[in-house]
Coordinates of C-alpha atoms in Angstrom, one line a residue:
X41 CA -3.4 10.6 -40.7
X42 CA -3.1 13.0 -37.7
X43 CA -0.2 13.8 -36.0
X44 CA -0.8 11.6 -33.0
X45 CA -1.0 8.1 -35.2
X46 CA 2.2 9.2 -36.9
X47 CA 4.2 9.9 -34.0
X48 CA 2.6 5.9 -32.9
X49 CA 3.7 4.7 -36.4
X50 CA 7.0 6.4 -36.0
X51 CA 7.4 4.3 -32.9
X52 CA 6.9 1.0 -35.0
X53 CA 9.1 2.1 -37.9
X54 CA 11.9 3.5 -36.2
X55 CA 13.7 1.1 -37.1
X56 CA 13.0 1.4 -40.9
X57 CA 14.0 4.8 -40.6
X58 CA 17.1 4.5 -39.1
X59 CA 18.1 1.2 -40.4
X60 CA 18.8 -0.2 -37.1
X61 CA 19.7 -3.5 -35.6
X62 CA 16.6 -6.0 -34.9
X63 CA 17.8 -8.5 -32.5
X64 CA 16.1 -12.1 -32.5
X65 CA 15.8 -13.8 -29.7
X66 CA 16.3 -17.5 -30.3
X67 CA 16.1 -20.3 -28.2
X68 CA 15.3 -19.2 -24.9
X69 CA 15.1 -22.3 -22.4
X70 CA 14.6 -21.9 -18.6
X71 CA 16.6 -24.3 -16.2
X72 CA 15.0 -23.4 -13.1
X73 CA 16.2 -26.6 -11.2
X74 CA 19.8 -26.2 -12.4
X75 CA 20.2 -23.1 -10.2
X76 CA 20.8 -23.1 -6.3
X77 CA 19.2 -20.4 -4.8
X78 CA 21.4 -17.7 -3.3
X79 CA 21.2 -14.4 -2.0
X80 CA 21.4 -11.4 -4.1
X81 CA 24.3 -9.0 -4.3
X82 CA 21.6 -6.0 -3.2
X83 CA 18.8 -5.3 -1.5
X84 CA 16.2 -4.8 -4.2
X85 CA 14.6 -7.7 -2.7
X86 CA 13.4 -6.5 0.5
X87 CA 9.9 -6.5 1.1
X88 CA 9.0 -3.1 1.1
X89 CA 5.9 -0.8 0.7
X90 CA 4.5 -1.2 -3.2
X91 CA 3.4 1.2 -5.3
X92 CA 1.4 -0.7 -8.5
X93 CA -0.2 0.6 -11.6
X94 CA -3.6 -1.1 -10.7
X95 CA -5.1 2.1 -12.0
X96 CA -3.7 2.2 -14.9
X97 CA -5.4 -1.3 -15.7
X98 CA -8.7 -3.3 -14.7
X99 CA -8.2 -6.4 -13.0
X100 CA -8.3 -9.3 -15.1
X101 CA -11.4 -10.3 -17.0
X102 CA -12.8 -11.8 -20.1
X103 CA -14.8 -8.5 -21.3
X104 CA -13.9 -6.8 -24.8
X105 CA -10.4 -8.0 -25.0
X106 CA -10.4 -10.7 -22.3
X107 CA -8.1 -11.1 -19.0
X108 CA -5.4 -9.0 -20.0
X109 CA -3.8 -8.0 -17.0
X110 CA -1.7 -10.6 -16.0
X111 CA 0.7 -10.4 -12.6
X112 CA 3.8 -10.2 -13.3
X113 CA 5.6 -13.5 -13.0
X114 CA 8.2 -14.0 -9.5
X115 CA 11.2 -14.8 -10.7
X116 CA 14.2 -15.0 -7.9
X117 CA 17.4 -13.1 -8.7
X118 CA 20.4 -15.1 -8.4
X119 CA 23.7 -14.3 -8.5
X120 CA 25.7 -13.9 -11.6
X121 CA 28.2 -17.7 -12.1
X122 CA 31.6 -17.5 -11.9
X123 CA 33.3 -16.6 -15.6
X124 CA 33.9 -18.1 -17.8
X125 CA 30.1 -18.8 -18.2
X126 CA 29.1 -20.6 -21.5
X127 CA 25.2 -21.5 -22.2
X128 CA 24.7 -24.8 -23.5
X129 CA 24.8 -25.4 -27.1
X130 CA 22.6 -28.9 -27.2
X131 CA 19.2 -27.8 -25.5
X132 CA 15.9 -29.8 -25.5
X133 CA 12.6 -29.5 -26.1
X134 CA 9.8 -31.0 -24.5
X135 CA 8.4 -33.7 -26.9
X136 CA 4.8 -33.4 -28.4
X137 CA 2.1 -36.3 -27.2
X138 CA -1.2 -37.4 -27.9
X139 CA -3.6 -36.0 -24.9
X140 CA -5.9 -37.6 -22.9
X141 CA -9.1 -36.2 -23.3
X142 CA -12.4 -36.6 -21.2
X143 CA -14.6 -38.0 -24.1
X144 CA -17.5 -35.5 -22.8
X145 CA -16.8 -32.6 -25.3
X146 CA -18.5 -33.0 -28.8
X147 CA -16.3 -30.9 -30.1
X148 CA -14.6 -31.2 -33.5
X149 CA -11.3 -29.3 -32.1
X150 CA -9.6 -30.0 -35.8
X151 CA -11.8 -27.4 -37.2
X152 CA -9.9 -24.9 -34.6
X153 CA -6.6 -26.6 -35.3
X154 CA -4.5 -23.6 -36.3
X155 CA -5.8 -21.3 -33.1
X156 CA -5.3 -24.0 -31.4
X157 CA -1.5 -24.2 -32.5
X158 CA -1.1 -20.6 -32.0
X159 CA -1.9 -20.7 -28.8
X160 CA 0.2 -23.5 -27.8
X161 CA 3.2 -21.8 -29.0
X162 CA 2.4 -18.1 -27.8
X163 CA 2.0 -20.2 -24.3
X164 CA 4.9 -22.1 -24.6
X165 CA 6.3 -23.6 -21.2
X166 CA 9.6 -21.6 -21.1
X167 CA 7.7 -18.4 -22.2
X168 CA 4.1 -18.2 -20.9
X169 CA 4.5 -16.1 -17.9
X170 CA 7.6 -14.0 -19.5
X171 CA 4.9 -12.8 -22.7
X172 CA 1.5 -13.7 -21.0
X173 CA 0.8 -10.2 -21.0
X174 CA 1.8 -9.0 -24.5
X175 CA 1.6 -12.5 -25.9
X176 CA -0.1 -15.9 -24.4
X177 CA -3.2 -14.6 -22.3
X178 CA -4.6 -12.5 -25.6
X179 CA -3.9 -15.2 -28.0
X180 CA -5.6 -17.8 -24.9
X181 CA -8.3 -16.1 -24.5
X182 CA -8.8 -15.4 -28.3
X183 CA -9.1 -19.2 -28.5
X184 CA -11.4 -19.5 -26.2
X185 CA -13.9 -17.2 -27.8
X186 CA -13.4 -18.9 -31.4
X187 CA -14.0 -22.1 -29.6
X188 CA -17.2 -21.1 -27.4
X189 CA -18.5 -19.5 -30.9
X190 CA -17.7 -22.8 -33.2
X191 CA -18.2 -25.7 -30.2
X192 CA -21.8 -26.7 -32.0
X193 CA -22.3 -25.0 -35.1
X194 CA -25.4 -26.6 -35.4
X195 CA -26.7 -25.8 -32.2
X196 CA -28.5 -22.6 -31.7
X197 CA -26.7 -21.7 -28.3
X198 CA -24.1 -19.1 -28.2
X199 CA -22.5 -21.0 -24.8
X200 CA -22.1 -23.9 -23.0
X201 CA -23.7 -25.8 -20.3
X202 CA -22.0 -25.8 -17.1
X203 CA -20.6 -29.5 -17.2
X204 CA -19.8 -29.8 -21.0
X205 CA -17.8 -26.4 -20.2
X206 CA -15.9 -27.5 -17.5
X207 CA -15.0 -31.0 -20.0
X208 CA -14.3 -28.5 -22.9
X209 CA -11.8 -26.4 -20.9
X210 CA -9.8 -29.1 -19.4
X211 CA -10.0 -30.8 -22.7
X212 CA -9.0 -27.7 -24.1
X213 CA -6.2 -27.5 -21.8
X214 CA -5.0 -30.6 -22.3
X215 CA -3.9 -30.3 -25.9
X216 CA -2.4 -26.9 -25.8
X217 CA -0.1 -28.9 -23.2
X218 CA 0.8 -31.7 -25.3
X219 CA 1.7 -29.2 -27.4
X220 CA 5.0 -27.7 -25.6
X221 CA 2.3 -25.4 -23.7
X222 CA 2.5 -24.4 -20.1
X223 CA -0.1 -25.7 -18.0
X224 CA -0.2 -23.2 -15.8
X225 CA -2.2 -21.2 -18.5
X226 CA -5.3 -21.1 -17.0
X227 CA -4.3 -19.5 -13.9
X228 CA -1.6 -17.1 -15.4
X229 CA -4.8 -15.8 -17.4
X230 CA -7.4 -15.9 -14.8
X231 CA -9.5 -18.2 -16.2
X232 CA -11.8 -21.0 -15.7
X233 CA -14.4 -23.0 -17.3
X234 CA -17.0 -20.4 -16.5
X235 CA -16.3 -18.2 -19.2
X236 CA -17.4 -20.3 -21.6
X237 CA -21.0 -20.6 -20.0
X238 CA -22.6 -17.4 -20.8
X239 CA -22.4 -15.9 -16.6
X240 CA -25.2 -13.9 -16.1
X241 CA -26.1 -13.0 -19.8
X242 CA -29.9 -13.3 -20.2
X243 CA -29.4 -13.8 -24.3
X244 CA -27.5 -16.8 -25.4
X245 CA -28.7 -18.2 -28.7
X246 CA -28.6 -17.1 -32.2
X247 CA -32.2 -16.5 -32.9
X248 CA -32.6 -13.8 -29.9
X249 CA -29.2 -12.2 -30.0
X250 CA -30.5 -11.5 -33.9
X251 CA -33.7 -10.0 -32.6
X252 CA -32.3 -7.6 -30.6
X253 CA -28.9 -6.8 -31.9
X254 CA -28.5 -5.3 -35.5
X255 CA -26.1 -8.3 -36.3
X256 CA -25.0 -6.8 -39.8
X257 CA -23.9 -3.3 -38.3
X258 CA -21.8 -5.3 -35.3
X259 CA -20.6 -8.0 -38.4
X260 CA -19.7 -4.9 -40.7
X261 CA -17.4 -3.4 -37.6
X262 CA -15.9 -6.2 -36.5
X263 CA -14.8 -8.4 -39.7
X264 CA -12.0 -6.7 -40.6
X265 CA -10.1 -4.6 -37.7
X266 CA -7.4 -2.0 -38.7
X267 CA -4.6 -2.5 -36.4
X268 CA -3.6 1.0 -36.5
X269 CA -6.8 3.2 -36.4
X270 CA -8.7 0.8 -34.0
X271 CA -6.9 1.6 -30.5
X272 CA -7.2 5.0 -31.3
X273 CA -10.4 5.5 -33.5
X274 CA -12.2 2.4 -32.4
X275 CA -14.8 1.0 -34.8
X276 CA -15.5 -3.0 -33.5
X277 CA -14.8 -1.9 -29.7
X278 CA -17.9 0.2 -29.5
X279 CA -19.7 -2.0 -31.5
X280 CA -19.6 -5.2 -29.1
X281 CA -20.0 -2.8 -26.0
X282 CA -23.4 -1.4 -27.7
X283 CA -24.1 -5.1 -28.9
X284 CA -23.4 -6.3 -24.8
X285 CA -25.4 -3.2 -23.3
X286 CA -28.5 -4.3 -25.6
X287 CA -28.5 -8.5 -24.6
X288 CA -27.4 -7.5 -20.8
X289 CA -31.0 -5.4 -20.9
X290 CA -33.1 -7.6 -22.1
X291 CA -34.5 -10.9 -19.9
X292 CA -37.0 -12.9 -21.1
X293 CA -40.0 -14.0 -19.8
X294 CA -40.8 -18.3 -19.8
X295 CA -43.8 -18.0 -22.2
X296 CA -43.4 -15.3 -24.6
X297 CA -39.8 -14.2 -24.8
X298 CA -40.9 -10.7 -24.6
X299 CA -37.9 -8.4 -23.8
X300 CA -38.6 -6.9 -20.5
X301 CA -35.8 -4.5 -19.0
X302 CA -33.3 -6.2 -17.1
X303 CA -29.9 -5.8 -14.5
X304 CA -27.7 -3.9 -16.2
X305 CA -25.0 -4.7 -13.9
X306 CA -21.3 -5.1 -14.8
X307 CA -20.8 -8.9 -14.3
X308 CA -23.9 -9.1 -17.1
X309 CA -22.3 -6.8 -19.4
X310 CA -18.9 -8.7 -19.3
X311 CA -20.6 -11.9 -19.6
X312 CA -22.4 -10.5 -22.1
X313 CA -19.3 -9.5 -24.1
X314 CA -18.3 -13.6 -24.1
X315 CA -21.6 -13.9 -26.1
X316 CA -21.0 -10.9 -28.2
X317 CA -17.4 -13.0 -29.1
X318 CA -19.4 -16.3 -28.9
X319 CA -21.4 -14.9 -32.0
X320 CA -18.6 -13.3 -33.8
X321 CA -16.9 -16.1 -33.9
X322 CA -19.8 -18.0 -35.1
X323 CA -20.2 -16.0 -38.0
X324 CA -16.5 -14.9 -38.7
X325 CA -13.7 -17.6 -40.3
X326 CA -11.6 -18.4 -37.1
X327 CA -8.5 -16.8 -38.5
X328 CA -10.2 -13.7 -39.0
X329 CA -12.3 -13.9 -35.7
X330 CA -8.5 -14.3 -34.2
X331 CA -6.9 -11.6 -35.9
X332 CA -9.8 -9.0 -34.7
X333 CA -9.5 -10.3 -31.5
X334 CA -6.0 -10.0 -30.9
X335 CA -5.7 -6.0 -32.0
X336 CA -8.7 -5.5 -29.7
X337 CA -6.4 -7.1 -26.8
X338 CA -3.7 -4.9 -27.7
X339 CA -5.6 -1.9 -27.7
X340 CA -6.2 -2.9 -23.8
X341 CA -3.0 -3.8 -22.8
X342 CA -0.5 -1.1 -24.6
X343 CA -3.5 1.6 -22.4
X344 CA -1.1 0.3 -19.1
X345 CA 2.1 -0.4 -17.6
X346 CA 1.9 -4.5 -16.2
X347 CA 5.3 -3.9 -14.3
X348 CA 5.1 -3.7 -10.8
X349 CA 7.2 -0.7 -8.8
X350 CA 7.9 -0.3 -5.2
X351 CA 8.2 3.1 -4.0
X352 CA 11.4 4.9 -5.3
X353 CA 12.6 6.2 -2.4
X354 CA 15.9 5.8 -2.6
X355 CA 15.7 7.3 -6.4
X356 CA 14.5 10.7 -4.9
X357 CA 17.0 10.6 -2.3
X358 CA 19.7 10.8 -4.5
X359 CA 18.6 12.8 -7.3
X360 CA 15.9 15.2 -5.6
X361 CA 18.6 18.2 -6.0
X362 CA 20.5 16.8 -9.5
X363 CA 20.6 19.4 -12.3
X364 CA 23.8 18.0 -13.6
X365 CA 24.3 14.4 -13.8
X366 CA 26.0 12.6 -11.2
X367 CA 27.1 9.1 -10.3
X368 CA 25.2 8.8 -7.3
X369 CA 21.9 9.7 -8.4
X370 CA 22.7 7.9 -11.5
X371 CA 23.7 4.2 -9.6
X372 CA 20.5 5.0 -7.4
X373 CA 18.1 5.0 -10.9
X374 CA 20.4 2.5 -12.2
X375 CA 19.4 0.0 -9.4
X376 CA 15.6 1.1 -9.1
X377 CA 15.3 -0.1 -12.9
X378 CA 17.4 -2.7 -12.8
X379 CA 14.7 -4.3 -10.7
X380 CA 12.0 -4.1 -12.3
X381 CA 13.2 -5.5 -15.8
X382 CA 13.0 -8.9 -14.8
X383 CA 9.4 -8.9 -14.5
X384 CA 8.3 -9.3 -18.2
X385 CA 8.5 -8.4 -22.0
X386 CA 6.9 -5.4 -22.6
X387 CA 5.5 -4.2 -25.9
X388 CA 7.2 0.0 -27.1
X389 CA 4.5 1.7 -25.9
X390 CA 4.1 -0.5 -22.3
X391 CA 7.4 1.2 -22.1
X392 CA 6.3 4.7 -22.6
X393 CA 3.3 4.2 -19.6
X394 CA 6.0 2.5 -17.4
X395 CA 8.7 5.2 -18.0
X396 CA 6.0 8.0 -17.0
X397 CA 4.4 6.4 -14.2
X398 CA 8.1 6.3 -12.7
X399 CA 9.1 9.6 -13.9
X400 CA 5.5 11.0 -12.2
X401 CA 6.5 9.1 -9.1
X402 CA 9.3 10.8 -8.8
X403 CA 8.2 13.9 -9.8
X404 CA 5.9 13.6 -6.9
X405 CA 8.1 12.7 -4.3
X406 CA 10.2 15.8 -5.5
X407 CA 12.7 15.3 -8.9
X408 CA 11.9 17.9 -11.1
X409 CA 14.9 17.7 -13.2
X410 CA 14.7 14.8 -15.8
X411 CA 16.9 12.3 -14.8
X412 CA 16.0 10.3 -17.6
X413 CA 17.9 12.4 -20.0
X414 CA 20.7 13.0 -17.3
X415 CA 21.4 9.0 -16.8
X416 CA 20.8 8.6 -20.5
X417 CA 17.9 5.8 -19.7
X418 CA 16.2 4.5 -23.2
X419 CA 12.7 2.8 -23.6
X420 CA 14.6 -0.3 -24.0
X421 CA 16.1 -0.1 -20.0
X422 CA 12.1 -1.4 -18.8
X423 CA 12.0 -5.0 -20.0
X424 CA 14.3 -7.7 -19.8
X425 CA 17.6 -7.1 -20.5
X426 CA 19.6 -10.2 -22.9
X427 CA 22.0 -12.7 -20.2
X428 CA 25.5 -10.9 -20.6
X429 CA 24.3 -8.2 -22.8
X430 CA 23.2 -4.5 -21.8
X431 CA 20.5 -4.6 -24.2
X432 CA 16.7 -4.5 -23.3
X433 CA 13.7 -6.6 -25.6
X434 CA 10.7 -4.2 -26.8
X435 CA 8.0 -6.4 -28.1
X436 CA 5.6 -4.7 -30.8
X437 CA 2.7 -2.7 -29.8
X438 CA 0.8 -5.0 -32.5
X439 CA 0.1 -8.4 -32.3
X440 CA 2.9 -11.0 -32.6
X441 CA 3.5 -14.7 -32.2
X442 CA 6.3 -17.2 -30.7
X443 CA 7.0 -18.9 -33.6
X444 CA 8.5 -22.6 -32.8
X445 CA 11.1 -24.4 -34.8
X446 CA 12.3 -28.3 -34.3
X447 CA 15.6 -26.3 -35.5
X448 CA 15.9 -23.1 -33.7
X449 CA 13.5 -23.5 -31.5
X450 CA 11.2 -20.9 -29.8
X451 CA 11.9 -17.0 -31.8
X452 CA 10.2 -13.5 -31.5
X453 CA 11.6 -10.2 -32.6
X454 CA 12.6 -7.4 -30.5
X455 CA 11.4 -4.0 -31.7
X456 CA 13.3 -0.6 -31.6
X457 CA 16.7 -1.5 -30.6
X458 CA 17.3 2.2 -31.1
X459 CA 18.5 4.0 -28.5
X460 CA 15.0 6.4 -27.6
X461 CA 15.0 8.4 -24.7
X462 CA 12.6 7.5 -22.3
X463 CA 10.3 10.5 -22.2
X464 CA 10.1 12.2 -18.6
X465 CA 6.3 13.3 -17.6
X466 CA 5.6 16.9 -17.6
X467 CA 4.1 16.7 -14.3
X468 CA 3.1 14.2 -11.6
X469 CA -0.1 13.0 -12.8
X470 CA -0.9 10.4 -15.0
X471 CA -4.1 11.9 -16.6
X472 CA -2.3 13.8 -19.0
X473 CA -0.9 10.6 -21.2
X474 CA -2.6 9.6 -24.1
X475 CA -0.7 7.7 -26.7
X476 CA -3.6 9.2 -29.2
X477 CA -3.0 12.7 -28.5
X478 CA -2.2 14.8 -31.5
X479 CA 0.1 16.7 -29.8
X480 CA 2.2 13.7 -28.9
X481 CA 5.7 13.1 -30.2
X482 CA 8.2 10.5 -29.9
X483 CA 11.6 11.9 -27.9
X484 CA 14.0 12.3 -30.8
X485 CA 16.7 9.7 -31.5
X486 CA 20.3 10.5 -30.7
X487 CA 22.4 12.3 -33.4
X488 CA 25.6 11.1 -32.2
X489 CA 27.3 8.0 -30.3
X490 CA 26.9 9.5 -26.8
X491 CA 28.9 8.2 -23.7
X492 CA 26.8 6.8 -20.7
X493 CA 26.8 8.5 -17.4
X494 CA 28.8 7.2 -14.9
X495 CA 26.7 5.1 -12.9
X496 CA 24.6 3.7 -15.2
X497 CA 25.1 -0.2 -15.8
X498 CA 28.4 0.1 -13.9
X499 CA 29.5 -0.6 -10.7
X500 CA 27.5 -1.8 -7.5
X501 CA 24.1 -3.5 -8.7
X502 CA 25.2 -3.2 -12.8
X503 CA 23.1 -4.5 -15.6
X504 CA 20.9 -6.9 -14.6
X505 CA 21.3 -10.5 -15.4
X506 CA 18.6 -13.2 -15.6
X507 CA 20.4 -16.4 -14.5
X508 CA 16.5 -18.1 -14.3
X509 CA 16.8 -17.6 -18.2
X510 CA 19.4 -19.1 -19.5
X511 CA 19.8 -16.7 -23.0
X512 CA 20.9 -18.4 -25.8
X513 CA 21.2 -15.4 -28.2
X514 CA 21.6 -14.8 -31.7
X515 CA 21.9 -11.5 -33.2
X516 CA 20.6 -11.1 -36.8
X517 CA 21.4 -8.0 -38.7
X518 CA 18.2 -6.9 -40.9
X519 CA 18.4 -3.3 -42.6
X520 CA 15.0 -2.3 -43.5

């Protein structure tokens, strides 16, 4: 395996290597109405000039791995109650019901049942916009391919007509919300009922996708996807893209279906990518279809940072001249992260790209030393921190599920609860990441308890804490 996929695999099995803590996240329930809204302590809030990653991403879409890029979700800061604070110990959970459905879909949606239950709970109500990046959108969207591809199985056609699409995807909808869904799905993902209809795609049936696409070499590429060679050395990506490129360039005439060259525009080829899924799925068992899908989706979304940053001015004011640490400059990078790690979960390697487009940003504006390494900042420090805790939630850079207990309740797992350094860019521009690169490494994990900077999570804005979510945390000690 080359350097570069070890270093990648390092990332997932630190943990393993170190026999670490994994923390579990259990029982997460958001009380948004029991919370007045006040005003925060700082000024992170003000509506200043943005900087974004937008091109670090494509905007969202249904193409090879679906609408991805999700904004992140508003959620107010409040201030911190008055201790002693204690969560409550008897939550609820909303109760399951039969859904109404339009009657206009011939559909046989038990067929699909265990998609279907996946995607309910990776989109549950307190969590959908918290994972919808990492999480609900890919597993969504997923669904929606398996259930374009197996709607009619013995129809010819590859999509749906207009109206039964628009009854399919309410229908659709509908159950994933009597099922402790969120129904605000839809437009968290940016999606409607068109993407079931084929768009622009001049092929949209079995029998002419099979004339014109070699079917077994795109079925041989995409039946079983290997999770850790396919981001890097893609095999099924290329596959549908050359699969898409062929159907997009090929219109028909009425009489004799002759292929005749055709728009090869780039609303045709993502449309044509939903019937490139459409037949997959058709001729795939829906828990593999869902399994390729899903690494595809992670190969798209671990490629960008989904946080959103305003400029870090006040970062480069403090630290522009740092070469030892200091408490100012230290409170100032403190604050700047502490107010973006509300946004979402983010998956180890999300946290790499954020970490670097920060560190580039303020590379440009004029911090040359790493401040990363002064303030002692970790991967971790970029997504949500635990209420009452100083500890931050890596998701996996591989696919994972909310799992959903009548117990517990709603669980994921937090990876590499290690302490890694967040790695500081070697210059200002982003071109030179690439979490494939041979000669990339991993920053080393500390040898030695080492004592935080003054500044850092103490004092004036602190560690962050998400009253919106009320945490209800329990730690479970696993050595690998």
């Amino acid at each position: 395996m080359p350097r570069g996929e070890l270093a990648m695999g390092s990332l997932e099995t630190v943990c393993w290597l170190k026999g670490c803590l994994v923390y579990r996240f259990l029982l997460f329930i958001i009380w948004l109405s029991s919370f007045q809204d006040v005003a925060a302590h700082d000024k992170l809030n003000e509506h200043s000039s943005r900087s974004t990653t937008s091109e670090l991403a494509n905007p969202p879409g249904i193409g090879v791995s679906g609408p991805i890029q999700v904004s992140p979700s508003v959620i107010p800061k409040y201030a911190s109650p008055a201790l002693p604070w204690t969560p409550p110990m008897y939550p609820t959970f909303p109760d399951t019901y039969e859904p109404k459905l339009t009657g206009k879909c011939p559909t046989d949606f038990q067929a699909i049942s265990s998609v279907i239950d996946t995607a309910a709970s990776d989109c549950s109500q307190p969590f959908a916009a918290l994972v919808g990046n990492v999480i609900c959108c890919p597993q969504f969207v997923s669904l929606l391919h398996i259930f374009q591809g197996q709607h009619n199985v013995k129809s010819n056609k590859l999509v749906l007509p207009d109206a039964v699409a628009t009854d399919c995807f309410s229908d659709i909808v509908s159950i994933l919300v009597s099922r402790r869904a969120n129904m605000t799905i839809p437009a968290l993902c940016s999606v409607t009922s068109s993407n079931l209809t084929g768009g622009s795609c001049p092929v949209t049936d079995v029998t002419t996708f099979e004339k014109v696409v070699n079917s077994s070499k795109l079925l041989d590429a995409c039946r079983t996807v290997d999770p850790l060679k396919e981001c890097c050395r893609p095999i099924c990506q290329p596959a549908i893209m050359e699969a898409a490129l062929i159907i997009s360039g090929h219109q028909m005439t009425v009489g004799d279906k002759i292929p005749l060259a055709g728009s090869n525009n780039v609303n045709a080829i993502n449309d044509c990518k939903n019937v490139v899924f459409s037949y997959l799925s058709r001729k795939l068992p829906a828990d593999k279809a869902n399994a390729a899908f899903r690494i595809l989706s992670s190969c798209k979304v671990n490629k960008a940072c989904p946080l959103e940053f305003k400029e870090p001015t006040e970062v480069i004011k403090a630290c522009r001249n740092v070469a030892a640490p200091s408490p100012s400059c230290c409170s100032s990078l403190n604050a700047y992260i502490s107010g973006i790690q509300n946004q979402m979960l983010i998956t180890n390697k999300q946290a790499i790209v954020c970490a670097t487009v920060i560190g580039s940003m303020l590379r440009k504006g004029g911090v040359m030393t790493n401040i990363y390494e002064l303030c002692d900042v970790d991967l971790k420090d970029f997504s949500v921190q635990a209420y009452g805790m100083q500890q931050g939630c890596l998701l996996r850079s591989y696919p994972a599920d909310l799992i959903f207990d009548n117990t517990s309740g709603y669980s994921f797992t937090c990876d590499l609860t290690d302490n890694i350094a967040a790695p500081w860019p070697s210059s200002s521009s982003m071109s030179s990441l690439s979490l494939c690169a041979p000669e990339m490494s991993l920053p080393a994990l500390p040898t030695s308890q080492t004592i935080k900077n003054h500044g850092f999570c103490n004092g004036g804005v602190g560690a962050l804490r998400l009253i919106v979510l009320v945490f209800l945390l329990y730690v479970v000690v696993v050595r690998h």
